[in-house]
Tab-separated table of C-alpha atoms in Angstrom:
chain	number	residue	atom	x	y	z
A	12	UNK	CA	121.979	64.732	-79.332
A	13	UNK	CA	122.045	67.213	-76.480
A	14	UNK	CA	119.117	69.399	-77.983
A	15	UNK	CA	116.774	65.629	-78.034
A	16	UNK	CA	118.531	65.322	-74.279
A	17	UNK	CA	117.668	68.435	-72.737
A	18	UNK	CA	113.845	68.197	-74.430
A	19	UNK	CA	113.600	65.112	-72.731
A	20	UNK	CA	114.915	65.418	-69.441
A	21	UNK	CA	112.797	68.798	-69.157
A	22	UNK	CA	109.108	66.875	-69.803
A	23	UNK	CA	106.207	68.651	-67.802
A	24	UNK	CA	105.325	65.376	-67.223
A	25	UNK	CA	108.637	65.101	-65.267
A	26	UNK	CA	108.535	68.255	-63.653
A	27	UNK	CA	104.692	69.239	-62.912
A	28	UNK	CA	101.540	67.340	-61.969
A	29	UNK	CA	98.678	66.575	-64.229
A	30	UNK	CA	97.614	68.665	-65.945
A	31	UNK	CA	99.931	71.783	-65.648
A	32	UNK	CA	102.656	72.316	-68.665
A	33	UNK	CA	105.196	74.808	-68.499
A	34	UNK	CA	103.217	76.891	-70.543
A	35	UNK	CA	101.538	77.399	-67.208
A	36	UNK	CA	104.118	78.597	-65.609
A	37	UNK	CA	105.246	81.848	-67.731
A	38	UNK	CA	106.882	84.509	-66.099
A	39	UNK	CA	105.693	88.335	-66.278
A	40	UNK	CA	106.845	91.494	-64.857
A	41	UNK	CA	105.446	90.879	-60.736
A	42	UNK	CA	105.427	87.316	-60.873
A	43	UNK	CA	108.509	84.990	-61.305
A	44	UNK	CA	109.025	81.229	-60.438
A	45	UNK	CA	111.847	79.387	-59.680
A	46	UNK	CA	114.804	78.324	-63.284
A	47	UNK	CA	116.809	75.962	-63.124
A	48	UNK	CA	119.498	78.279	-64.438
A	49	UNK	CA	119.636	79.902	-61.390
A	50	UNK	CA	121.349	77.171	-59.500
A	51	UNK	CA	124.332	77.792	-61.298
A	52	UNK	CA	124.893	80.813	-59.318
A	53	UNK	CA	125.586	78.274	-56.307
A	54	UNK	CA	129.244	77.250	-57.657
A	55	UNK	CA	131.099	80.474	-57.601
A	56	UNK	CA	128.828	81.384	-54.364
A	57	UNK	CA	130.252	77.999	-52.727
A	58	UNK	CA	133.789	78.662	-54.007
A	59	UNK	CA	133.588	82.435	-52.252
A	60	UNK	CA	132.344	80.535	-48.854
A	61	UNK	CA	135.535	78.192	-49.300
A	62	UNK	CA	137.717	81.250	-49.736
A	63	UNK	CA	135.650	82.729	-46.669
A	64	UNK	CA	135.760	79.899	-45.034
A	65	UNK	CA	139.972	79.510	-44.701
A	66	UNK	CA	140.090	82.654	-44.388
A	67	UNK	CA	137.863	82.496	-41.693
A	68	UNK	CA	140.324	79.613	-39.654
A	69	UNK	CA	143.144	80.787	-40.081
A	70	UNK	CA	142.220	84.800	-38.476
A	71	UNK	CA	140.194	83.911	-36.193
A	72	UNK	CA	139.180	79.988	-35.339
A	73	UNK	CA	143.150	78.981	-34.874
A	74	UNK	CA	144.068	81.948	-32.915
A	75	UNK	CA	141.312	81.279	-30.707
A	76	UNK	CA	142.217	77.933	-30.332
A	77	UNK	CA	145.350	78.456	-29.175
A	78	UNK	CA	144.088	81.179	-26.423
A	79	UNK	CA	141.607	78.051	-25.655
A	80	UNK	CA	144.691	75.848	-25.111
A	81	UNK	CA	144.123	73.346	-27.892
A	82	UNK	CA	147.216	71.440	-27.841
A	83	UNK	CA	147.871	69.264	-30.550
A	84	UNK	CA	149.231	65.701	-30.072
A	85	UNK	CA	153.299	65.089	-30.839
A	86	UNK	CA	153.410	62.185	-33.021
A	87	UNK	CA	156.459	60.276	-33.783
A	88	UNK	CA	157.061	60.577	-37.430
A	89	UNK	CA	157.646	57.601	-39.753
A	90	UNK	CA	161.734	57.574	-40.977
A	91	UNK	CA	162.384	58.365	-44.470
A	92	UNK	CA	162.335	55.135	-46.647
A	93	UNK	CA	161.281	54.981	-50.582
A	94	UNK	CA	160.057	51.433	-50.425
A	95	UNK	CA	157.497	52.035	-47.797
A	96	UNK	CA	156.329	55.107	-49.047
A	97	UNK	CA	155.699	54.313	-52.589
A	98	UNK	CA	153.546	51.315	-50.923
A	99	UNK	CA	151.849	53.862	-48.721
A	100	UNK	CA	150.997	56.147	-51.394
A	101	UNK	CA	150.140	53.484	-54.280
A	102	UNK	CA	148.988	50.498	-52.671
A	103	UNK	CA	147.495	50.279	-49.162
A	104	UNK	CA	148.228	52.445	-46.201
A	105	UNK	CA	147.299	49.138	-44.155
A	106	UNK	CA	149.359	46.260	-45.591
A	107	UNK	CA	148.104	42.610	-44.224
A	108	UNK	CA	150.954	40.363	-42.901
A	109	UNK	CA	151.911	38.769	-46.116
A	110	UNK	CA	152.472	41.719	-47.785
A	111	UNK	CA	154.246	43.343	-44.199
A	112	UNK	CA	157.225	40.289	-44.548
A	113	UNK	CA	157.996	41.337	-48.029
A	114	UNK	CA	158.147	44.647	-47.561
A	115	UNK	CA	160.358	43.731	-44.593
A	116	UNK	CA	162.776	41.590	-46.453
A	117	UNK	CA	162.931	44.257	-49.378
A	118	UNK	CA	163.888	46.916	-46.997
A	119	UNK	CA	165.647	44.012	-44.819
A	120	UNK	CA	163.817	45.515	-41.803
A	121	UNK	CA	161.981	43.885	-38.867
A	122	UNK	CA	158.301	43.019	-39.655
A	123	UNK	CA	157.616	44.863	-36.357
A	124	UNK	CA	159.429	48.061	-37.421
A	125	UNK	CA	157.680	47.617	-40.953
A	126	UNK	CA	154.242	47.680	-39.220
A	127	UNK	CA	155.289	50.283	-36.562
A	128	UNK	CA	156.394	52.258	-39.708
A	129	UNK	CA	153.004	51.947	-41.628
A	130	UNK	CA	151.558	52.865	-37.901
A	131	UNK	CA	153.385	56.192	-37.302
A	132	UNK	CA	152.592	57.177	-40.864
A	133	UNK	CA	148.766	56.620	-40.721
A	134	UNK	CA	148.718	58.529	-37.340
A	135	UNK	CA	150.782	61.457	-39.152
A	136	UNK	CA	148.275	61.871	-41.417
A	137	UNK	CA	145.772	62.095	-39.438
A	138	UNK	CA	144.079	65.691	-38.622
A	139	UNK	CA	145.441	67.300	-35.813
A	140	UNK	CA	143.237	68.903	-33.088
A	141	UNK	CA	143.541	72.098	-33.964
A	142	UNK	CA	141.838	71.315	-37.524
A	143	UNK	CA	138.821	69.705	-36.283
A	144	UNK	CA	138.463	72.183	-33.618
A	145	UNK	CA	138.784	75.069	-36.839
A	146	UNK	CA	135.935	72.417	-38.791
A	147	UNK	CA	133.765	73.186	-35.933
A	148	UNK	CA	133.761	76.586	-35.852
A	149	UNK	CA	133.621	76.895	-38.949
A	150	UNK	CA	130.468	75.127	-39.224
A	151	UNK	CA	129.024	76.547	-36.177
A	152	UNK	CA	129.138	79.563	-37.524
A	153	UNK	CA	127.513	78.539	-40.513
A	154	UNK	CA	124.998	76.768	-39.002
A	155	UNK	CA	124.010	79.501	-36.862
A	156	UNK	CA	123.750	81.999	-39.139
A	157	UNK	CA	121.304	79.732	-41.684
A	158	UNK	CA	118.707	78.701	-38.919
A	159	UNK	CA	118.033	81.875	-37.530
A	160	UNK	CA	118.690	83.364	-41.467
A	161	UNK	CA	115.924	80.698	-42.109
A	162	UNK	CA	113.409	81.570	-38.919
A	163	UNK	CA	113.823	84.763	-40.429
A	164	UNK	CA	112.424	84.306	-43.872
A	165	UNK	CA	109.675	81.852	-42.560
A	166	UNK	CA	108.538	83.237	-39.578
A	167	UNK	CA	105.791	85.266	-41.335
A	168	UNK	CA	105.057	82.710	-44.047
A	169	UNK	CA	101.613	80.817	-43.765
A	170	UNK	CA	103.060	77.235	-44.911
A	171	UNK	CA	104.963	77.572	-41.636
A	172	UNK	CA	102.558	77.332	-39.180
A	173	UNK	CA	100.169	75.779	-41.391
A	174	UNK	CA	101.647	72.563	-43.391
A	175	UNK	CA	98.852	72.514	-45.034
A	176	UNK	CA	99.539	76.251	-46.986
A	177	UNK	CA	102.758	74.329	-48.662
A	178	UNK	CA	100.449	73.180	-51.701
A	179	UNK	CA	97.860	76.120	-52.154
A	180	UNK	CA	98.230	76.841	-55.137
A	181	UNK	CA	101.166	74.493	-56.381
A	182	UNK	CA	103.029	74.502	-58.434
A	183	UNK	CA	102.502	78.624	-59.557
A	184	UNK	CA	103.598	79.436	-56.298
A	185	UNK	CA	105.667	82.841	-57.143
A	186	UNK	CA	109.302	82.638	-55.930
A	187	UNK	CA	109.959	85.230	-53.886
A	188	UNK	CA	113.592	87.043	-53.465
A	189	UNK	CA	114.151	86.245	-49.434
A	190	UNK	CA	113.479	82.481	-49.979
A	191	UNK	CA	115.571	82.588	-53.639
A	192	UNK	CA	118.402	83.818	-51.669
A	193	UNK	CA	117.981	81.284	-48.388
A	194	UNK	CA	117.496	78.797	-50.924
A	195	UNK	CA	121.318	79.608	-52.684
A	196	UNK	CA	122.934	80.098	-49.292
A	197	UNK	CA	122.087	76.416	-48.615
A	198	UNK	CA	122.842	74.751	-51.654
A	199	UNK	CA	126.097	77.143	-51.877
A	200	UNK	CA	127.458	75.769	-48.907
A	201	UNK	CA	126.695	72.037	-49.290
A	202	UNK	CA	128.564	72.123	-52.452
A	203	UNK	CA	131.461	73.650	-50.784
A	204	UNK	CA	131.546	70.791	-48.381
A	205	UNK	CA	131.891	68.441	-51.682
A	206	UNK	CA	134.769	70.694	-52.700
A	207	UNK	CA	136.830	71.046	-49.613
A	208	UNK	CA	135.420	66.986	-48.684
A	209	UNK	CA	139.318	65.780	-49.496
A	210	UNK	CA	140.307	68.214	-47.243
A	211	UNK	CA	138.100	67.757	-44.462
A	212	UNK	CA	138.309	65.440	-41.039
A	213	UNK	CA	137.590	62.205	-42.299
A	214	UNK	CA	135.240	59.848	-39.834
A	215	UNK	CA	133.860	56.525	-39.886
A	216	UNK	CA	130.681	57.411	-41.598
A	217	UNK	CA	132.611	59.194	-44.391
A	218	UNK	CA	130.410	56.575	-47.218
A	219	UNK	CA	126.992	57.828	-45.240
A	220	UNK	CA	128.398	61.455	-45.105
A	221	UNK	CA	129.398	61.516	-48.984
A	222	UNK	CA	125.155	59.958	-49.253
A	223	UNK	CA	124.073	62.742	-47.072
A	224	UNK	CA	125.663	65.488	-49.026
A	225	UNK	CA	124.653	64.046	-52.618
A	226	UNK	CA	121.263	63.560	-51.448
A	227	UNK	CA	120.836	67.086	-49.880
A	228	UNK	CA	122.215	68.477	-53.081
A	229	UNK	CA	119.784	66.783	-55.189
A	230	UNK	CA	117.172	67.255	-53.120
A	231	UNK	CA	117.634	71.094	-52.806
A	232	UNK	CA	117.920	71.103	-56.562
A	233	UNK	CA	114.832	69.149	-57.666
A	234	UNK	CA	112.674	70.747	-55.090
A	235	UNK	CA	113.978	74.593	-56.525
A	236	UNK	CA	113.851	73.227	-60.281
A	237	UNK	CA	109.863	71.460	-59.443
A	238	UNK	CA	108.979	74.672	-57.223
A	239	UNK	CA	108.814	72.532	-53.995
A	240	UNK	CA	110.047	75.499	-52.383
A	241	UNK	CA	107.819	75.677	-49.614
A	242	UNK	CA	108.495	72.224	-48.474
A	243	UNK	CA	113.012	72.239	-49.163
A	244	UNK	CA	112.544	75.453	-46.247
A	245	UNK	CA	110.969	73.428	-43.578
A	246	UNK	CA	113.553	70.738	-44.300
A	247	UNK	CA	116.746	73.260	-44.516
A	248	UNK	CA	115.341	74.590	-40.843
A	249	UNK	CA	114.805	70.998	-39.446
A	250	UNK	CA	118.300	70.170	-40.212
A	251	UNK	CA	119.798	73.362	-38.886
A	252	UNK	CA	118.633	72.937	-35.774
A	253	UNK	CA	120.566	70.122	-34.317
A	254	UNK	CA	123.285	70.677	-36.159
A	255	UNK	CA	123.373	74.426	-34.208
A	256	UNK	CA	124.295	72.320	-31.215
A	257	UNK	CA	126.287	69.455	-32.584
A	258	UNK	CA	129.386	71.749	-33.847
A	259	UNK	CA	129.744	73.613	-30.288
A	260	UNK	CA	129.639	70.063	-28.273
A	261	UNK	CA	132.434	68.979	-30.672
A	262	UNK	CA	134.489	72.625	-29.603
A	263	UNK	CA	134.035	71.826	-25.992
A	264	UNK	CA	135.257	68.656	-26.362
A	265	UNK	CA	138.469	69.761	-27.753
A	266	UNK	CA	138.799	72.190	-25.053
A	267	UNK	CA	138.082	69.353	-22.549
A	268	UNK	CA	135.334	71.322	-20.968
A	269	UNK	CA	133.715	68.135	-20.117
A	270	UNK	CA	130.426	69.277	-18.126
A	271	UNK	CA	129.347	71.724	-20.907
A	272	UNK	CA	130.291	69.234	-23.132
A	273	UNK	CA	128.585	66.603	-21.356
A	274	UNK	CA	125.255	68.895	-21.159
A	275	UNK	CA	125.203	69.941	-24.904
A	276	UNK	CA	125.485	66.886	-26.067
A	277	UNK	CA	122.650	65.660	-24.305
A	278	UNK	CA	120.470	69.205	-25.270
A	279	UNK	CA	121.906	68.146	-29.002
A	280	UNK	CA	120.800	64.528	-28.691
A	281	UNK	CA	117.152	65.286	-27.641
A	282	UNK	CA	116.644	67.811	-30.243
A	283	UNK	CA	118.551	65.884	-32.938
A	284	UNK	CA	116.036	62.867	-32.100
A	285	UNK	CA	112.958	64.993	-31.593
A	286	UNK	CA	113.379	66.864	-35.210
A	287	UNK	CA	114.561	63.749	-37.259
A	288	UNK	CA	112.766	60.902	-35.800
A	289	UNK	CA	109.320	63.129	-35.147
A	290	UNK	CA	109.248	66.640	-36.325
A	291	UNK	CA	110.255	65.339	-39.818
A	292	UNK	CA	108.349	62.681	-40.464
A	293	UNK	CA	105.238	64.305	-39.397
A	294	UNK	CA	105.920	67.858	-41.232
A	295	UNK	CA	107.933	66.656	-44.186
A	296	UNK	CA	107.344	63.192	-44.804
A	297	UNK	CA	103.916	63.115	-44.322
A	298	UNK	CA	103.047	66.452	-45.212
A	299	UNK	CA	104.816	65.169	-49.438
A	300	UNK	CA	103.146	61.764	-48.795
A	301	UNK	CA	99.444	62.873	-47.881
A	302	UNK	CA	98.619	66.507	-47.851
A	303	UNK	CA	100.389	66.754	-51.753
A	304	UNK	CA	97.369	63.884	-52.798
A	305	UNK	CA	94.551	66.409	-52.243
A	306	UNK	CA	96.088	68.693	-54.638
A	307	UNK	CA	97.517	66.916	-57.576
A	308	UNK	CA	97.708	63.067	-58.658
A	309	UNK	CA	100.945	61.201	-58.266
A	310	UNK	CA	103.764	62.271	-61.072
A	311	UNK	CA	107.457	61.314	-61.135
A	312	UNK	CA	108.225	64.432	-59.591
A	313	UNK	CA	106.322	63.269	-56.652
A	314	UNK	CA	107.947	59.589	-56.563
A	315	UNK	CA	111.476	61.078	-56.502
A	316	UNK	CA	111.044	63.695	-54.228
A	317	UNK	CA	109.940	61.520	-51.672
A	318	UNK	CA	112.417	58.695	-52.245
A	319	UNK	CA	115.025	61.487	-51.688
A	320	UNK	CA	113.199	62.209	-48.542
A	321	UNK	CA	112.981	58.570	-47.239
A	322	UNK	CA	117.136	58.391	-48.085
A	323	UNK	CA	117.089	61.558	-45.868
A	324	UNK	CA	114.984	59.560	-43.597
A	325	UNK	CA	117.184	56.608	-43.136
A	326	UNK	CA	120.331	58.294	-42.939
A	327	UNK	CA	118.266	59.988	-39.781
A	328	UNK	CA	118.402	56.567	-38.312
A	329	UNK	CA	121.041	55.560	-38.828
A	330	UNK	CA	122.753	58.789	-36.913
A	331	UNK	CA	120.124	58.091	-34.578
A	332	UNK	CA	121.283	54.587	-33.571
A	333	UNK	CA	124.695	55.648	-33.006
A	334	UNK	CA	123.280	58.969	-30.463
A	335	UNK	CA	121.382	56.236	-28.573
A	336	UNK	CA	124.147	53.779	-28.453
A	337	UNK	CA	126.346	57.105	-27.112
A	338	UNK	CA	123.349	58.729	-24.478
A	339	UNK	CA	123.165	54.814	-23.394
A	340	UNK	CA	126.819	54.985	-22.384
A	341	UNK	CA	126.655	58.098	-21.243
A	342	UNK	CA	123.706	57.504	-18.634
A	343	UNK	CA	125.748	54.200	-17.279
A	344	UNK	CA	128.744	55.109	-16.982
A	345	UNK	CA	128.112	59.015	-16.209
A	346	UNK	CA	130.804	60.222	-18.990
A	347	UNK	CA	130.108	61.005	-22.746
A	348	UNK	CA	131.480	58.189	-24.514
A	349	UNK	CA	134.426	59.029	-27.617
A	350	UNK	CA	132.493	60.109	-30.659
A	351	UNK	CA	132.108	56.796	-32.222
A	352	UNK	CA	132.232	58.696	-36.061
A	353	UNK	CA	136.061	59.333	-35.073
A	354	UNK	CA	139.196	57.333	-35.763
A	355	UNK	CA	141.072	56.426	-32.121
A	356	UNK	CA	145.216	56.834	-33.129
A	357	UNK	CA	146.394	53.745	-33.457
A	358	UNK	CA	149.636	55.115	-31.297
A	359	UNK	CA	147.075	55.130	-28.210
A	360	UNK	CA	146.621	50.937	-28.696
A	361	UNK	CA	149.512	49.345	-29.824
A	362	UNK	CA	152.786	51.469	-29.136
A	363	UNK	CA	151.670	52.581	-25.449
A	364	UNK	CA	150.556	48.528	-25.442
A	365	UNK	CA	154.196	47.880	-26.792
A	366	UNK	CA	155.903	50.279	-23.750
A	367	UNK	CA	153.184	48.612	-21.476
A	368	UNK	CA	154.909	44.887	-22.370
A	369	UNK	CA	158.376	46.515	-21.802
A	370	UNK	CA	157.797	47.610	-18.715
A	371	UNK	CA	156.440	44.927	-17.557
A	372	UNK	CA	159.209	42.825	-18.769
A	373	UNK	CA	161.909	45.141	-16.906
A	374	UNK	CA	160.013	44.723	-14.288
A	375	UNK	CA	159.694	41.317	-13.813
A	376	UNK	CA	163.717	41.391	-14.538
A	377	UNK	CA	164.397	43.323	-11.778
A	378	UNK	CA	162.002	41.826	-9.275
A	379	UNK	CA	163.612	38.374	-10.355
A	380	UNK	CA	166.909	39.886	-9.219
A	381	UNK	CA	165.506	41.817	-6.009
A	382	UNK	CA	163.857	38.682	-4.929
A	383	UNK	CA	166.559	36.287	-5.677
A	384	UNK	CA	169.288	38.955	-3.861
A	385	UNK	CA	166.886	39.278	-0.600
A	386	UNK	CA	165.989	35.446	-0.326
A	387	UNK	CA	170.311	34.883	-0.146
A	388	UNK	CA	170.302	37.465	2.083
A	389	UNK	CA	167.411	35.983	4.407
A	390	UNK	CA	169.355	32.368	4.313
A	391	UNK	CA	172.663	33.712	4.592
A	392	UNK	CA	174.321	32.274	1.431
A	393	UNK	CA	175.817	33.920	-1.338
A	394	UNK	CA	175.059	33.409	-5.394
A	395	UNK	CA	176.484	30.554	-6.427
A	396	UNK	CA	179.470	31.996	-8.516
A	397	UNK	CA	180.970	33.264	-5.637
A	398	UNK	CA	183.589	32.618	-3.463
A	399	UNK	CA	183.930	30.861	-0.229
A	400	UNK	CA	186.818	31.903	1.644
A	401	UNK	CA	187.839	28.359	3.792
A	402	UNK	CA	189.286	28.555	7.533
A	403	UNK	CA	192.471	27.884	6.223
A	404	UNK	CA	192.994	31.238	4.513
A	405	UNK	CA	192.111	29.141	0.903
A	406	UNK	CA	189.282	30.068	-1.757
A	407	UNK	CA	187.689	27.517	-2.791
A	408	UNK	CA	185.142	28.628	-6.062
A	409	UNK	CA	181.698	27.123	-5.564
């Protein structure tokens, strides 16, 4: 069953255009092209970048941190209670109303210090500053070190300069060692973002970000297993790029160095836009789309790599949308704008609300009593349980 499995799923007609069998592409002593057996090297590679990688916040991104003054926030924890912690753990960590006034009479609690409960432990669990500031070192200096790793390999490559150059000669295009090894140090560390992804900050786009990292992975994959090396490099670069300046206007935000914040995020927002919404298209998209035809004939190869592309394509967008959305804000109101990816605590609406309301309500008690006290005073009368003392030495109550 495996054995009829594996013949099928490896088909030249799969794999290679028209024409070209694997037969074709036989390995000898100087030339060698790319097996899929190699990408197997990328699990214990990502699992040493993991190791790296906490090794890497705790000596040196949390110490700096703290000499940055990254304070993280004092939360109120939730009180110790079985009931609403097996519910918390099992069920839902955001119980609707009907299920907030049982859990309030089995616990014969308030339904307001059931929900204020379920509040305080959601906002616990939330990452603290100090981890996401860690994240983004973490994957600034990642991100860093693959671009210019990447201008390195390609700078002297023809395919570079010339999109053209990415199909001479496809598919027995020789794999050569610098772009083998560029090639792992990619995939490597996109599968240790699937591995540490439970551990990670968790954002709004999680669903698109899960997408983004399958995709990638696949993508990387097929285009190393079909010898669409050429092209996966000028991808790998064109995402590197923005991302070089996303992670350090994400640091400087949790420093609250809000000008250089401010001014990266708007250098990150025009060259996230430019390289997604132009540079891509035009190099990638339309370089597999068109330039490929006046090679080879359309094969499945060619049909999946591109509709891994166009999912690239509209994830772009749809990160796009929400830059806009923030530069728009940004340009009216002179401020960058919360990243919108990010969960607000919930401690920063509804228990400063509920302090707000009793604040307001002591206040209005005490400028009932100030007011009533100074308008006796202004027409000389007393409160009404008083006394009045009569002329004839008598009290009379009133």
């Amino acid at each position: 069953m495996a054995h009829a499995l594996n013949e099928w799923l490896w088909q030249h007609e799969f794999w290679l255009p028209p024409g070209i069998t694997w037969e074709d592409m036989k390995e000898s002593e100087d030339i060698h092209y790319p097996q899929p057996r190699d990408l197997l090297l990328s699990i214990p590679f990502a699992l040493i970048l993991v190791v790296i990688r906490c090794v890497f916040e705790r000596a040196i991104a949390l110490p700096l941190s703290a000499k940055l003054g990254v304070r993280d926030k004092l939360r109120p924890k939730a009180q110790p209670n079985s009931v609403l912690e097996t519910f918390y753990s099992m069920h839902c960590k955001n119980p609707k109303e009907g299920e907030l006034i049982s859990l309030a009479k089995q616990c014969d609690l308030p339904v307001r210090k059931v929900e204020r409960w379920f509040r305080r432990q959601r906002n616990a669990n939330r990452p603290s500053l100090s981890k996401k500031f860690c994240e983004a070192c973490w994957r600034f200096t990642f991100y860093v070190t693959s671009f210019f790793t990447g201008l390195a390999v390609l700078y002297d490559k023809p395919w570079f300069w010339d999109h053209r150059e990415c199909w001479t000669g496809y598919p027995q295009q020789p794999l050569q060692p610098s772009l083998f090894w560029y090639y792992l140090l990619e995939l490597s560390f996109y599968w240790s973002l699937v591995f540490t992804l439970p551990f990670d900050v968790k954002r709004k786009d999680f669903k698109e970000q899960i997408v983004h990292h399958a995709a990638t992975i696949f993508l990387i994959s097929f285009s190393y297993c079909a010898n669409y090396i050429r092209i996966g490099t000028l991808v790998m670069v064109i995402h590197d790029a923005s991302d070089c300046f996303l992670e350090p206007t994400k640091i400087f935000n949790y420093i609250k160095w809000k000008k250089t914040c401010d001014i990266l995020f708007m250098i990150f927002s025009a060259v996230f836009l430019i390289s997604r919404l132009v540079i891509f298209p035009y190099t990638v998209l339309y370089n597999t789309y068109y330039y490929s035809m006046e090679i080879f004939q359309p094969f499945f190869g060619y049909y999946f790599m591109n509709a891994l592309l166009i999912t690239l394509q509209l994830l772009h967008v749809f990160w796009s949308c929400l830059i806009i959305h923030m530069v728009y804000k940004f340009v009216l109101q002179g401020k960058m704008e919360k990243d919108m990816r990010s969960d607000t605590e919930e401690s920063d609406k509804d228990e400063e609300r509920e302090k707000i309301m009793e604040k307001e309500k002591n206040g209005i008690t005490r400028f009932s009593n100030v007011t009533s006290t100074n308008y006796i005073q202004r027409n000389g009368s007393e409160p009404l349980n008083s006394r009045a003392h009569l002329t004839n030495g008598h009290v009379k109550e009133r």
